[in-house]
Amino acid sequence: MNELTIKNSGFVAIIGRPNVGKSTLLNALIGEKVSITSPKPQTTRWQTLGIKILDHTQIIYIDTPGLHRDEKRAMNRYMNRIASAVILDADVIIFMIDATSFRGEDEMVLKKLQEAEKPVILVINKIDLLDDKAQLLPLIDKLKDKYQFAHIMPISAMKKENVHDLEHEIAKLLPEGPQLFPDDQVTDKPIRFQIAEIIREKLIYATEEELPYATTVEIEEYVQEEKLTRIGAVIWVERHGQKVIVIGKKGARLKKVGVAARHEIEKLLGVKVFLRLWVKVKENWTDDDKALRSLGYD
Ligand SMILES: Nc1nc2c(ncn2[C@@H]2O[C@H](COP(=O)(O)OP(=O)(O)OP(=O)(O)O)[C@@H](O)[C@H]2O)c(=O)[nH]1
Ligand SMILES: [Mg+2]
């Protein structure tokens, strides 16, 4: 494929409340992991591009943080602000819901989309969890009354069911336009960011309750040597007690996170990695605009 063959291009925002499977869909569409995922809500904190060429169309997907109601902390307001801004920038919107549970927060997201007045594809995810797909019909009927969707598509992002069909429906809606990113670029995020996100994902899996929400990862050292890459990262938490938990008994939890992250980073970079993790406390950083900015939430 060369630049001259692209006839259409545009931005497709993946929007929905937390945990419906937005990042899982982005990864399924791109065919590799560009955005981290987890069973815990509010995993994604930044917008992340996934770039793909399909026939004569360059589709630029934008994964977003889940829109949510509880805006108690500066971090929550930041995440909602990002998702809302992406809605305004996109050419087409994927409104993702979970086939097994439609809630007030989904209604809130739909209301925002109604105001945006853009082509919206309703994507009903996790259909692999339904015994009978006919269970979806009342929900589809209800939603059809609320918005004139450009298309309605039940999918399973995890099992890659209907993902290919979805992609073709999306391509039909994109305007004429030039190639916006080079052929081989799949995301906008630099490697250091991807590494920090991999570490954060392993932390989310290794910790419980509020801890996933109180941690962020900063890469301090990234040195490519002849035979290995040396990476040093700081895991920021909000309180001393959280630091003790992240480290675990005799350092066991931190070690587990480090081993899991190192394996994935080695796969990503294709070289041996020496990974060192530190845990540091920045009091109340998730509710402090200045601290958020200094940690990259800008
Ligand atoms: N059974 C099933 N699970 C899915 C499917 N898609 C995603 N999941 C799971 O749902 C959970 C949330 O997935 P994510 O992709 O992280 O969800 P998200 O919408 O990006 O969440 P936030 O970033 O928190 O807004 C994970 O445990 C996924 O494995 C699906 O099609 N079927
Ligand atoms: Mg996500």
CSV table of C-alpha atoms and ligand atoms in Angstrom, one decimal:
chain,number,residue,atom,x,y,z
A,1,MET,CA,0.0,0.0,0.0
A,2,ASN,CA,1.4,3.4,-0.8
A,3,GLU,CA,0.2,6.9,0.0
A,4,LEU,CA,-1.5,7.4,-3.3
A,5,THR,CA,-4.0,4.6,-2.8
A,6,ILE,CA,-5.7,6.1,0.3
A,7,LYS,CA,-9.0,7.8,-0.7
A,8,ASN,CA,-10.7,8.1,2.7
A,9,SER,CA,-9.5,8.8,6.2
A,10,GLY,CA,-10.8,9.8,9.5
A,11,PHE,CA,-11.0,9.5,13.3
A,12,VAL,CA,-13.2,7.0,15.0
A,13,ALA,CA,-13.7,7.5,18.8
A,14,ILE,CA,-14.5,4.5,20.9
A,15,ILE,CA,-16.8,5.9,23.7
A,16,GLY,CA,-18.6,4.3,26.6
A,17,ARG,CA,-18.7,3.9,30.3
A,18,PRO,CA,-15.8,2.1,32.1
A,19,ASN,CA,-15.2,-1.6,31.6
A,20,VAL,CA,-17.5,-2.2,28.6
A,21,GLY,CA,-14.5,-3.4,26.5
A,22,LYS,CA,-13.3,-0.3,24.5
A,23,SER,CA,-9.6,-1.1,24.8
A,24,THR,CA,-10.2,-4.8,24.1
A,25,LEU,CA,-11.9,-3.7,20.9
A,26,LEU,CA,-9.1,-1.3,19.9
A,27,ASN,CA,-6.6,-4.2,20.2
A,28,ALA,CA,-8.8,-6.6,18.3
A,29,LEU,CA,-9.2,-4.0,15.5
A,30,ILE,CA,-5.5,-3.3,15.3
A,31,GLY,CA,-4.4,-6.9,15.8
A,32,GLU,CA,-1.9,-6.1,18.5
A,33,LYS,CA,-1.9,-4.7,22.0
A,34,VAL,CA,-1.9,-0.9,21.8
A,35,SER,CA,-4.0,-0.2,24.9
A,36,ILE,CA,-3.9,-2.0,28.2
A,37,THR,CA,-7.0,-3.7,29.5
A,38,SER,CA,-8.2,-5.2,32.8
A,39,PRO,CA,-11.3,-6.5,34.6
A,40,LYS,CA,-11.3,-3.4,36.8
A,41,PRO,CA,-13.1,-0.2,35.6
A,42,GLN,CA,-11.2,3.0,34.9
A,43,THR,CA,-8.2,1.2,33.4
A,44,THR,CA,-7.6,3.6,30.5
A,45,ARG,CA,-6.6,7.1,31.5
A,46,TRP,CA,-5.4,8.6,28.2
A,47,GLN,CA,-6.6,8.8,24.7
A,48,THR,CA,-4.7,6.3,22.6
A,49,LEU,CA,-4.7,6.0,18.8
A,50,GLY,CA,-4.8,2.8,16.9
A,51,ILE,CA,-4.1,3.3,13.2
A,52,LYS,CA,-5.0,1.0,10.4
A,53,ILE,CA,-5.3,0.8,6.7
A,54,LEU,CA,-8.3,-1.1,5.3
A,55,ASP,CA,-8.4,-1.2,1.5
A,56,HIS,CA,-8.4,2.5,0.5
A,57,THR,CA,-9.2,3.9,3.9
A,58,GLN,CA,-7.0,4.9,6.7
A,59,ILE,CA,-9.0,4.5,9.9
A,60,ILE,CA,-7.6,6.2,13.1
A,61,TYR,CA,-9.3,4.7,16.1
A,62,ILE,CA,-9.2,6.6,19.4
A,63,ASP,CA,-9.5,4.6,22.6
A,64,THR,CA,-10.8,6.8,25.5
A,65,PRO,CA,-11.1,6.6,29.3
A,66,GLY,CA,-14.6,5.4,30.3
A,67,LEU,CA,-17.0,8.2,30.9
A,68,HIS,CA,-18.2,8.0,34.5
A,69,ARG,CA,-20.4,9.9,36.9
A,70,ASP,CA,-18.3,10.0,40.1
A,71,GLU,CA,-16.0,13.0,39.5
A,72,LYS,CA,-14.8,13.3,43.1
A,73,ARG,CA,-11.1,13.6,42.3
A,74,ALA,CA,-9.1,15.7,39.8
A,75,MET,CA,-8.0,12.4,38.1
A,76,ASN,CA,-11.7,11.5,37.4
A,77,ARG,CA,-12.4,15.0,36.0
A,78,TYR,CA,-9.3,14.7,33.8
A,79,MET,CA,-10.4,11.3,32.4
A,80,ASN,CA,-13.9,12.5,31.6
A,81,ARG,CA,-12.5,15.7,30.0
A,82,ILE,CA,-10.4,13.6,27.7
A,83,ALA,CA,-13.2,11.4,26.5
A,84,SER,CA,-15.5,14.4,26.0
A,85,ALA,CA,-12.9,16.2,23.9
A,86,VAL,CA,-12.4,13.2,21.7
A,87,ILE,CA,-16.1,13.1,21.0
A,88,LEU,CA,-15.8,16.6,19.5
A,89,ASP,CA,-12.8,15.7,17.4
A,90,ALA,CA,-14.0,12.5,15.9
A,91,ASP,CA,-15.6,11.9,12.4
A,92,VAL,CA,-17.5,8.8,13.6
A,93,ILE,CA,-18.3,7.5,17.1
A,94,ILE,CA,-18.5,4.0,18.3
A,95,PHE,CA,-20.9,4.0,21.3
A,96,MET,CA,-20.0,0.8,23.2
A,97,ILE,CA,-22.3,-0.9,25.7
A,98,ASP,CA,-22.1,-4.2,27.5
A,99,ALA,CA,-24.8,-6.7,26.3
A,100,THR,CA,-25.2,-8.0,29.9
A,101,SER,CA,-25.8,-4.7,31.6
A,102,PHE,CA,-27.2,-1.4,30.4
A,103,ARG,CA,-27.1,1.3,33.2
A,104,GLY,CA,-27.6,4.9,34.1
A,105,GLU,CA,-24.0,5.7,33.1
A,106,ASP,CA,-24.7,4.4,29.6
A,107,GLU,CA,-27.7,6.7,29.4
A,108,MET,CA,-25.5,9.6,30.4
A,109,VAL,CA,-23.0,8.8,27.6
A,110,LEU,CA,-25.7,8.5,25.1
A,111,LYS,CA,-27.0,11.9,26.1
A,112,LYS,CA,-23.6,13.4,25.4
A,113,LEU,CA,-23.5,11.7,22.0
A,114,GLN,CA,-27.0,13.1,21.1
A,115,GLU,CA,-25.6,16.6,21.7
A,116,ALA,CA,-22.6,15.9,19.4
A,117,GLU,CA,-24.7,15.1,16.4
A,118,LYS,CA,-22.3,12.8,14.6
A,119,PRO,CA,-22.7,9.4,13.0
A,120,VAL,CA,-22.8,6.9,15.8
A,121,ILE,CA,-22.5,3.2,15.6
A,122,LEU,CA,-24.0,1.3,18.5
A,123,VAL,CA,-21.7,-1.5,19.4
A,124,ILE,CA,-23.1,-4.1,21.8
A,125,ASN,CA,-20.1,-6.0,23.2
A,126,LYS,CA,-19.7,-9.2,25.2
A,127,ILE,CA,-22.4,-11.1,23.3
A,128,ASP,CA,-20.3,-14.3,24.1
A,129,LEU,CA,-21.8,-14.0,27.6
A,130,LEU,CA,-25.4,-14.3,26.4
A,131,ASP,CA,-27.2,-17.7,26.3
A,132,ASP,CA,-29.5,-16.4,23.6
A,133,LYS,CA,-28.8,-13.4,21.3
A,134,ALA,CA,-32.6,-12.8,21.1
A,135,GLN,CA,-32.2,-11.4,24.6
A,136,LEU,CA,-30.8,-8.2,23.0
A,137,LEU,CA,-33.9,-7.3,21.0
A,138,PRO,CA,-35.7,-5.4,23.7
A,139,LEU,CA,-32.6,-3.4,24.5
A,140,ILE,CA,-32.0,-2.6,20.8
A,141,ASP,CA,-35.7,-1.5,20.4
A,142,LYS,CA,-35.4,0.8,23.4
A,143,LEU,CA,-32.1,2.4,22.1
A,144,LYS,CA,-33.4,2.8,18.5
A,145,ASP,CA,-36.0,5.1,19.9
A,146,LYS,CA,-33.5,7.3,21.6
A,147,TYR,CA,-31.0,7.9,18.7
A,148,GLN,CA,-30.8,7.4,14.9
A,149,PHE,CA,-27.8,5.1,14.9
A,150,ALA,CA,-25.8,4.8,11.7
A,151,HIS,CA,-25.5,1.1,12.4
A,152,ILE,CA,-26.1,-1.3,15.2
A,153,MET,CA,-23.6,-4.2,15.7
A,154,PRO,CA,-23.5,-6.9,18.4
A,155,ILE,CA,-19.9,-8.1,18.8
A,156,SER,CA,-17.6,-9.9,21.1
A,157,ALA,CA,-14.3,-8.0,21.2
A,158,MET,CA,-12.7,-10.7,23.2
A,159,LYS,CA,-13.6,-13.5,20.8
A,160,LYS,CA,-13.2,-11.2,17.7
A,161,GLU,CA,-16.8,-12.0,16.7
A,162,ASN,CA,-18.2,-9.5,14.1
A,163,VAL,CA,-15.2,-7.2,14.6
A,164,HIS,CA,-14.3,-7.5,10.9
A,165,ASP,CA,-17.9,-6.6,9.8
A,166,LEU,CA,-17.8,-3.7,12.2
A,167,GLU,CA,-14.6,-2.4,10.6
A,168,HIS,CA,-16.2,-2.4,7.1
A,169,GLU,CA,-19.3,-0.5,8.4
A,170,ILE,CA,-16.9,2.1,9.9
A,171,ALA,CA,-15.0,2.5,6.7
A,172,LYS,CA,-18.2,3.3,4.8
A,173,LEU,CA,-18.8,6.3,7.1
A,174,LEU,CA,-15.4,8.0,6.8
A,175,PRO,CA,-15.0,11.1,4.6
A,176,GLU,CA,-12.7,11.5,1.6
A,177,GLY,CA,-9.3,12.4,2.8
A,178,PRO,CA,-5.5,11.8,2.5
A,179,GLN,CA,-3.3,9.3,4.4
A,180,LEU,CA,-2.6,10.9,7.8
A,181,PHE,CA,-0.1,8.6,9.3
A,182,PRO,CA,2.7,6.4,7.7
A,183,ASP,CA,1.8,2.9,6.6
A,184,ASP,CA,3.7,1.2,9.4
A,185,GLN,CA,2.6,3.4,12.3
A,186,VAL,CA,0.1,1.6,14.6
A,187,THR,CA,-0.2,4.0,17.5
A,188,ASP,CA,0.7,7.6,18.6
A,189,LYS,CA,2.2,6.6,21.9
A,190,PRO,CA,6.0,6.5,22.3
A,191,ILE,CA,7.7,3.3,23.5
A,192,ARG,CA,8.4,4.7,27.0
A,193,PHE,CA,4.7,5.4,27.4
A,194,GLN,CA,3.8,1.9,26.3
A,195,ILE,CA,6.3,0.5,28.8
A,196,ALA,CA,4.8,2.5,31.6
A,197,GLU,CA,1.4,1.3,30.7
A,198,ILE,CA,2.5,-2.4,30.7
A,199,ILE,CA,3.8,-1.9,34.2
A,200,ARG,CA,0.6,-0.2,35.3
A,201,GLU,CA,-1.5,-3.0,33.8
A,202,LYS,CA,0.5,-5.7,35.8
A,203,LEU,CA,0.0,-3.5,38.9
A,204,ILE,CA,-3.8,-3.3,38.4
A,205,TYR,CA,-3.9,-7.1,38.2
A,206,ALA,CA,-1.7,-7.5,41.3
A,207,THR,CA,-3.5,-5.1,43.6
A,208,GLU,CA,-7.1,-4.8,45.0
A,209,GLU,CA,-9.7,-2.2,46.0
A,210,GLU,CA,-8.6,1.4,45.6
A,211,LEU,CA,-4.9,0.7,44.9
A,212,PRO,CA,-5.2,0.5,41.1
A,213,TYR,CA,-6.7,4.0,41.2
A,214,ALA,CA,-3.9,5.4,43.4
A,215,THR,CA,-1.0,4.3,41.3
A,216,THR,CA,0.8,5.7,38.3
A,217,VAL,CA,4.0,4.8,36.6
A,218,GLU,CA,6.9,7.1,35.4
A,219,ILE,CA,9.8,5.9,33.4
A,220,GLU,CA,13.0,7.4,34.9
A,221,GLU,CA,15.7,5.5,33.0
A,222,TYR,CA,15.8,4.1,29.5
A,223,VAL,CA,19.2,3.1,28.3
A,224,GLN,CA,19.8,0.9,25.3
A,225,GLU,CA,23.0,-1.0,25.7
A,226,GLU,CA,24.6,-3.5,23.3
A,227,LYS,CA,23.0,-6.6,24.7
A,228,LEU,CA,20.1,-5.3,26.8
A,229,THR,CA,17.9,-2.3,27.5
A,230,ARG,CA,18.0,-0.9,31.0
A,231,ILE,CA,14.7,0.5,32.3
A,232,GLY,CA,14.0,2.1,35.6
A,233,ALA,CA,10.5,3.0,36.6
A,234,VAL,CA,8.9,4.7,39.6
A,235,ILE,CA,5.5,3.5,40.8
A,236,TRP,CA,3.8,6.5,42.5
A,237,VAL,CA,1.2,5.9,45.2
A,238,GLU,CA,-0.7,8.3,47.4
A,239,ARG,CA,0.2,7.0,51.0
A,240,HIS,CA,2.9,5.1,52.8
A,241,GLY,CA,0.4,2.3,53.6
A,242,GLN,CA,-0.1,1.8,49.8
A,243,LYS,CA,3.6,1.6,49.3
A,244,VAL,CA,3.9,-1.2,51.8
A,245,ILE,CA,1.1,-3.1,49.9
A,246,VAL,CA,2.6,-2.6,46.5
A,247,ILE,CA,6.0,-3.9,47.7
A,248,GLY,CA,4.3,-6.9,49.5
A,249,LYS,CA,5.8,-9.4,51.9
A,250,LYS,CA,9.6,-9.4,51.4
A,251,GLY,CA,9.1,-7.6,48.1
A,252,ALA,CA,7.0,-10.4,46.7
A,253,ARG,CA,4.3,-8.4,45.0
A,254,LEU,CA,6.7,-5.9,43.4
A,255,LYS,CA,8.8,-8.8,42.2
A,256,LYS,CA,5.8,-10.5,40.6
A,257,VAL,CA,4.8,-7.2,38.9
A,258,GLY,CA,8.3,-6.7,37.6
A,259,VAL,CA,8.7,-10.2,36.2
A,260,ALA,CA,5.3,-10.1,34.4
A,261,ALA,CA,6.1,-6.6,33.0
A,262,ARG,CA,9.6,-7.5,32.0
A,263,HIS,CA,8.4,-10.5,29.9
A,264,GLU,CA,5.9,-8.3,28.0
A,265,ILE,CA,8.4,-5.4,27.5
A,266,GLU,CA,11.0,-7.9,26.2
A,267,LYS,CA,8.4,-9.1,23.7
A,268,LEU,CA,7.6,-5.5,22.7
A,269,LEU,CA,11.2,-4.5,22.3
A,270,GLY,CA,12.6,-7.8,21.0
A,271,VAL,CA,15.6,-7.4,23.3
A,272,LYS,CA,16.6,-8.5,26.8
A,273,VAL,CA,15.4,-6.1,29.4
A,274,PHE,CA,16.8,-5.2,32.9
A,275,LEU,CA,13.8,-3.7,34.7
A,276,ARG,CA,14.1,-1.9,38.1
A,277,LEU,CA,11.0,-0.7,39.9
A,278,TRP,CA,10.8,1.7,42.8
A,279,VAL,CA,7.8,2.7,44.8
A,280,LYS,CA,7.5,6.3,45.9
A,281,VAL,CA,4.8,8.3,47.7
A,282,LYS,CA,3.3,11.6,46.4
A,283,GLU,CA,0.6,12.5,48.8
A,284,ASN,CA,-2.9,12.7,47.3
A,285,TRP,CA,-1.6,13.0,43.7
A,286,THR,CA,-4.9,11.9,42.1
A,287,ASP,CA,-6.6,14.9,43.5
A,288,ASP,CA,-3.9,17.5,42.9
A,289,ASP,CA,-3.8,19.2,39.5
A,290,LYS,CA,-0.2,20.2,39.8
A,291,ALA,CA,0.9,16.7,40.7
A,292,LEU,CA,-1.2,15.2,37.9
A,293,ARG,CA,0.5,17.5,35.4
A,294,SER,CA,3.9,16.6,36.7
A,295,LEU,CA,3.1,12.9,36.2
A,296,GLY,CA,2.1,13.4,32.6
A,297,TYR,CA,-1.7,13.9,33.0
A,298,ASP,CA,-1.7,17.1,31.0
B,1,LIG,N1,-16.7,-11.9,28.0
B,1,LIG,C1,-16.2,-10.9,27.4
B,1,LIG,N2,-15.3,-10.0,28.1
B,1,LIG,C2,-14.8,-8.9,27.5
B,1,LIG,C3,-15.1,-8.7,26.1
B,1,LIG,N3,-14.5,-7.5,25.8
B,1,LIG,C4,-13.8,-7.1,26.9
B,1,LIG,N4,-14.0,-8.0,27.9
B,1,LIG,C5,-13.5,-7.9,29.3
B,1,LIG,O1,-14.0,-6.8,29.9
B,1,LIG,C6,-13.1,-6.2,30.8
B,1,LIG,C7,-12.9,-4.7,30.5
B,1,LIG,O2,-12.2,-4.6,29.2
B,1,LIG,P1,-11.5,-3.3,28.8
B,1,LIG,O3,-11.2,-3.4,27.3
B,1,LIG,O4,-10.4,-3.0,29.7
B,1,LIG,O5,-12.7,-2.2,29.0
B,1,LIG,P2,-12.7,-0.6,28.8
B,1,LIG,O6,-14.0,-0.3,28.3
B,1,LIG,O7,-11.5,-0.2,28.0
B,1,LIG,O8,-12.5,-0.1,30.3
B,1,LIG,P3,-11.9,1.3,30.8
B,1,LIG,O9,-10.6,1.6,30.2
B,1,LIG,O10,-11.9,1.1,32.3
B,1,LIG,O11,-13.0,2.3,30.4
B,1,LIG,C8,-11.8,-7.0,30.6
B,1,LIG,O12,-11.7,-8.0,31.7
B,1,LIG,C9,-12.0,-7.7,29.3
B,1,LIG,O13,-11.3,-8.9,29.1
B,1,LIG,C10,-16.0,-9.6,25.4
B,1,LIG,O14,-16.3,-9.4,24.2
B,1,LIG,N5,-16.5,-10.6,26.1
B,2,MG,MG,-9.9,1.0,28.4
